[in-house]
JSON list of C-alpha atoms in Angstrom, two decimals:
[
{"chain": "A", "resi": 1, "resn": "UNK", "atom": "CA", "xyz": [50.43, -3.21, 10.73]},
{"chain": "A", "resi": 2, "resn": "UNK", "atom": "CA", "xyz": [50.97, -0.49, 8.36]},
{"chain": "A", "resi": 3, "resn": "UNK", "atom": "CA", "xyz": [49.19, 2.32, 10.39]},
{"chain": "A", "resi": 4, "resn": "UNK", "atom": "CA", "xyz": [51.13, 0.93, 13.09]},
{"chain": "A", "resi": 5, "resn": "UNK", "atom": "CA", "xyz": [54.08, 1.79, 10.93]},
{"chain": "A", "resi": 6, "resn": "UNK", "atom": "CA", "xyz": [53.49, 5.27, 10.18]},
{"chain": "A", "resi": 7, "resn": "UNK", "atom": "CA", "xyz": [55.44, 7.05, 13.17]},
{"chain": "A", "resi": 8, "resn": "UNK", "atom": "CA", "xyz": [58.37, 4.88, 12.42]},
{"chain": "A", "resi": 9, "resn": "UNK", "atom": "CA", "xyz": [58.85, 7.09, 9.45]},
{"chain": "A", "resi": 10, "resn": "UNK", "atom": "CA", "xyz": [59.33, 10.07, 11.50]},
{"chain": "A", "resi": 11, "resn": "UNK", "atom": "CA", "xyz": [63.00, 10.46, 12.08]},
{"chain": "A", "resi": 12, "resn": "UNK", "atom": "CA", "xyz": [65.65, 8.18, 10.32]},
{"chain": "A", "resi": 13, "resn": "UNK", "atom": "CA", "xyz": [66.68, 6.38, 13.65]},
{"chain": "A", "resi": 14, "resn": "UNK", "atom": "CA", "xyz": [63.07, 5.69, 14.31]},
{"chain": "A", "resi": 15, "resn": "UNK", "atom": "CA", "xyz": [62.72, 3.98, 11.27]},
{"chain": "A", "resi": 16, "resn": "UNK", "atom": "CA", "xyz": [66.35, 2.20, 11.95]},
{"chain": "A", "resi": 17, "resn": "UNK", "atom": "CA", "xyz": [64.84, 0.91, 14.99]},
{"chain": "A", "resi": 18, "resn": "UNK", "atom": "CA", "xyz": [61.27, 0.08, 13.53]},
{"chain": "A", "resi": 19, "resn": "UNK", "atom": "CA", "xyz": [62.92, -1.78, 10.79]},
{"chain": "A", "resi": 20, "resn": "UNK", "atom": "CA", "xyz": [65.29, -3.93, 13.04]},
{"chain": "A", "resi": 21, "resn": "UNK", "atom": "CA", "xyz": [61.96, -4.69, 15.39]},
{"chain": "A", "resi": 22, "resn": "UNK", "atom": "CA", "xyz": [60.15, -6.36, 12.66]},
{"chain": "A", "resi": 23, "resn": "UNK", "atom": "CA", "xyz": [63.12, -8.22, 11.77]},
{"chain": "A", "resi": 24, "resn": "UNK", "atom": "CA", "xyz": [63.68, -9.52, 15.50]},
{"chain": "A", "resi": 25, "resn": "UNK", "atom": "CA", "xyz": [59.67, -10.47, 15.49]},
{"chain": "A", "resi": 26, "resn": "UNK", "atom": "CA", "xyz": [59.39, -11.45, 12.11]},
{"chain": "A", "resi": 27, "resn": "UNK", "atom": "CA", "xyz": [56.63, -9.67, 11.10]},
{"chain": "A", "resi": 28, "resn": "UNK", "atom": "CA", "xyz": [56.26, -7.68, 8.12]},
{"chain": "A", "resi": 29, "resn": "UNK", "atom": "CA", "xyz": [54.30, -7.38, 4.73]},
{"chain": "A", "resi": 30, "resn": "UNK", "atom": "CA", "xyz": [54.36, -10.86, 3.97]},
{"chain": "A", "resi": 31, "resn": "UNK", "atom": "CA", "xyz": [52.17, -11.49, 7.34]},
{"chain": "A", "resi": 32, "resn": "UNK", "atom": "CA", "xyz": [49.87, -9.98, 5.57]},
{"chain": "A", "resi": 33, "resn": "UNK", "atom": "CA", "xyz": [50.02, -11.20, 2.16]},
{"chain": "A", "resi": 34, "resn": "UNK", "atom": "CA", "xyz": [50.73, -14.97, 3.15]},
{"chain": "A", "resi": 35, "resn": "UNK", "atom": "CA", "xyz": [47.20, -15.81, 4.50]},
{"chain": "A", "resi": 36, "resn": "UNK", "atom": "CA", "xyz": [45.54, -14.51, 1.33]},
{"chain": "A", "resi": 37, "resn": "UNK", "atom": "CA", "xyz": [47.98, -16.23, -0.69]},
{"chain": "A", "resi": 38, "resn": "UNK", "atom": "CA", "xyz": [47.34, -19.61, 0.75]},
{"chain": "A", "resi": 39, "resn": "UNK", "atom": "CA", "xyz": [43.25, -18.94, 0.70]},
{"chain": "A", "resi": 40, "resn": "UNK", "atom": "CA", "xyz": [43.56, -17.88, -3.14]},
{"chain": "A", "resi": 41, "resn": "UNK", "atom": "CA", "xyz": [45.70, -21.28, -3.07]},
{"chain": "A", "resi": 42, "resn": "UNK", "atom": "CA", "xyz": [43.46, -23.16, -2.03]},
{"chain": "A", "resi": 43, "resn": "UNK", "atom": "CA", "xyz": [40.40, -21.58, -3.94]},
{"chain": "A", "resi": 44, "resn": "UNK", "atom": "CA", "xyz": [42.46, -22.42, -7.10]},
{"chain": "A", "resi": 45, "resn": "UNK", "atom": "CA", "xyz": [42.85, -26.14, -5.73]},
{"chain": "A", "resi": 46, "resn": "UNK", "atom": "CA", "xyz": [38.98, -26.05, -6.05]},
{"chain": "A", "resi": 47, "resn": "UNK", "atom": "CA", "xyz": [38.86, -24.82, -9.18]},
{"chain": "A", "resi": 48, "resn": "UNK", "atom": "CA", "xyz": [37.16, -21.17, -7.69]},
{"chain": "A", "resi": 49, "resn": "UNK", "atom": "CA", "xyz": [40.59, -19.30, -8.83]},
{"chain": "A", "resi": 50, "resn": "UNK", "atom": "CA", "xyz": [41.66, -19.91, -12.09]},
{"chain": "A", "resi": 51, "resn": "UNK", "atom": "CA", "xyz": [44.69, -22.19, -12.22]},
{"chain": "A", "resi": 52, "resn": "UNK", "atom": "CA", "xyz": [46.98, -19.83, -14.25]},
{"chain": "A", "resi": 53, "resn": "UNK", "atom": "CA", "xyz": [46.95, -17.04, -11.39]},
{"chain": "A", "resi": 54, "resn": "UNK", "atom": "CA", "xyz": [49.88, -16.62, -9.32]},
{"chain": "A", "resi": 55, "resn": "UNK", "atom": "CA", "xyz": [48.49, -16.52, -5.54]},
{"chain": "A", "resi": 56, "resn": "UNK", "atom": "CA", "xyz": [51.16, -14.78, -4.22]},
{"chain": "A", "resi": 57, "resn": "UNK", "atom": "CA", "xyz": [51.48, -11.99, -6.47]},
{"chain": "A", "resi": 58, "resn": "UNK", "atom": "CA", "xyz": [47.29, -11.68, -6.64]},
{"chain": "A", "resi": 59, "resn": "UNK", "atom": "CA", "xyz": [47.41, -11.21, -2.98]},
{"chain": "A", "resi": 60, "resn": "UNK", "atom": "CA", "xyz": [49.71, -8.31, -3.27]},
{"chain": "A", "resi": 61, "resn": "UNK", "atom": "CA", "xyz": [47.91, -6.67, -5.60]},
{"chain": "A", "resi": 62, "resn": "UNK", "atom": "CA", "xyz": [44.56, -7.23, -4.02]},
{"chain": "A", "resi": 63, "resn": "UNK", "atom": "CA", "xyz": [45.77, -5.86, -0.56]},
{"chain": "A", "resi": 64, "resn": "UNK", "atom": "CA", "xyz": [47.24, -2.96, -3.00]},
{"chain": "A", "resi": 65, "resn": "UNK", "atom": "CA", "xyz": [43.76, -2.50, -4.61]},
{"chain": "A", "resi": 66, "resn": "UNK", "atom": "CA", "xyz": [42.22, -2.49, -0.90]},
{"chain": "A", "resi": 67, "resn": "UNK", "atom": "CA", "xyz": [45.25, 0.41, 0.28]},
{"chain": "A", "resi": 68, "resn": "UNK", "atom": "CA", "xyz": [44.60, 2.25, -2.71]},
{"chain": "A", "resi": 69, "resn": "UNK", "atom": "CA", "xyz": [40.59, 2.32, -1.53]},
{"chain": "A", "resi": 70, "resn": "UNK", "atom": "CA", "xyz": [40.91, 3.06, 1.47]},
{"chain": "A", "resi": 71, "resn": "UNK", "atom": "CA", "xyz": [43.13, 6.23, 0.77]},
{"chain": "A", "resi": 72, "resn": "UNK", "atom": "CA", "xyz": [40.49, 7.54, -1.72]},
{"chain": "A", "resi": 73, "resn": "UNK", "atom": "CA", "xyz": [38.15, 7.27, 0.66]},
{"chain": "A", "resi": 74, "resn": "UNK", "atom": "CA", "xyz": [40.24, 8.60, 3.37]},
{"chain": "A", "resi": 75, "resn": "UNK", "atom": "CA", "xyz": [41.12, 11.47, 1.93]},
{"chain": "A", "resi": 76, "resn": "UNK", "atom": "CA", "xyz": [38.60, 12.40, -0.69]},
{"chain": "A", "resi": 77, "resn": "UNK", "atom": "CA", "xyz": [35.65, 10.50, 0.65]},
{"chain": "A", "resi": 78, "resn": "UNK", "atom": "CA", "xyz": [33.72, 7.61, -0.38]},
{"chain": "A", "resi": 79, "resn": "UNK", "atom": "CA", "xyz": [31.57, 8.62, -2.82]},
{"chain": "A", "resi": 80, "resn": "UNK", "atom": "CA", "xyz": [34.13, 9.90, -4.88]},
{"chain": "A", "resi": 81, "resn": "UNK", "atom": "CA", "xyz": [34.62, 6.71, -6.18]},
{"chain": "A", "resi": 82, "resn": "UNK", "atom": "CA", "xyz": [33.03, 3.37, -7.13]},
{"chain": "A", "resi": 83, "resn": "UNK", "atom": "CA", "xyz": [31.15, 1.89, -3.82]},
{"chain": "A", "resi": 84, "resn": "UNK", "atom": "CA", "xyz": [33.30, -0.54, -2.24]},
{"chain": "A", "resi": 85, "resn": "UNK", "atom": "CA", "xyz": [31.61, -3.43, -3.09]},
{"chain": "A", "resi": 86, "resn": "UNK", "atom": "CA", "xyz": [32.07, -2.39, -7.00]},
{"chain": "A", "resi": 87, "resn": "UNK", "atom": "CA", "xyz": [35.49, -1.79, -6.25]},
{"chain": "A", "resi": 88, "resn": "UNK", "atom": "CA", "xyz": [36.30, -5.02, -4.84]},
{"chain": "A", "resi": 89, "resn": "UNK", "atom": "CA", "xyz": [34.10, -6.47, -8.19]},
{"chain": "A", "resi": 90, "resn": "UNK", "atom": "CA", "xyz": [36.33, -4.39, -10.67]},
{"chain": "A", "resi": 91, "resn": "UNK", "atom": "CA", "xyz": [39.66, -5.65, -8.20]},
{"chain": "A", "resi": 92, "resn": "UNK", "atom": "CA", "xyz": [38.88, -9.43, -8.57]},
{"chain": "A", "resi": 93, "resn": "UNK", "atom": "CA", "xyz": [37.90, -9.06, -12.98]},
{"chain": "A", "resi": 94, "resn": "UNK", "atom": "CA", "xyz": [40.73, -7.37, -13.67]},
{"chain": "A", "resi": 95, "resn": "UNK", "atom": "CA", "xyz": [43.73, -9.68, -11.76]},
{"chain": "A", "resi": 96, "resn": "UNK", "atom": "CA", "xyz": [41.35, -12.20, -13.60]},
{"chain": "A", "resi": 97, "resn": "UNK", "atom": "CA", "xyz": [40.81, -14.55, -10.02]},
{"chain": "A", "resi": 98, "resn": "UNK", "atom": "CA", "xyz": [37.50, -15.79, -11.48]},
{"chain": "A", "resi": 99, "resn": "UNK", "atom": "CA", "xyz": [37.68, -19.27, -13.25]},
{"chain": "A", "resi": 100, "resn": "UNK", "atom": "CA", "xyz": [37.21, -19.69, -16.81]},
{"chain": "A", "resi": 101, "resn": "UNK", "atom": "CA", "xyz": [34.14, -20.79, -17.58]},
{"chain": "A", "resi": 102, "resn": "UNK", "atom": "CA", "xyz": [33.71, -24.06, -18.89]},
{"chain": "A", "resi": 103, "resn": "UNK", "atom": "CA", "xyz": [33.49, -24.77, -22.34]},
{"chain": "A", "resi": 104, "resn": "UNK", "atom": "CA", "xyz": [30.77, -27.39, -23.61]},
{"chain": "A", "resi": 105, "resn": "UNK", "atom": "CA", "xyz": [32.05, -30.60, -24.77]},
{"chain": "A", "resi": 106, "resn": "UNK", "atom": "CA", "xyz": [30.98, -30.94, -28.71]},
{"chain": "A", "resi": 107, "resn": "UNK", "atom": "CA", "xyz": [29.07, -34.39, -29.75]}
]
């Protein structure tokens, strides 16, 4: 979708009609945000998410972290940062999507 985007942002009346197109189809950004939202959802309903994480937001900000990669690599290259496996790693700790541990019950 958003390389697909790109040329619409080429002339103001491009972007007029770009804009109005994805209104008519109803595509858009959350088309790709909803699908991650409901699997992060649904890994919190299974107790693989913890259960204070808003899914919606965390998908945002995932798909952000993954833009954000993919321009560093794009344009830099990609070993100028983390490997992309690390990256993803580092994405997931810090918007805190692992569950907490569990504590041990004391006798």
């Amino acid at each position: 979708m958003q390389s697909a985007a790109l040329p619409a942002f080429t002339s103001p009346n491009v972007t007029v009609r770009f804009r109005q197109a994805i209104k008519d189809t109803g595509l858009g950004p959350y088309t790709e945000t909803a699908p991650l939202a409901a699997y992060l959802a649904a890994e919190q309903r299974l107790g693989r998410v913890r259960s204070d994480v808003d899914p919606d937001a965390s998908a945002r900000l995932l798909i952000a972290g993954c833009f954000h990669r993919a321009y560093i690599e794009m344009f830099v290259g990609a070993d100028a940062s983390p490997s992309r496996e690390a990256s993803a790693r580092e994405i997931v700790r810090e918007l805190r999507l692992e569950p907490v541990p569990a504590t041990p019950a004391v006798a």
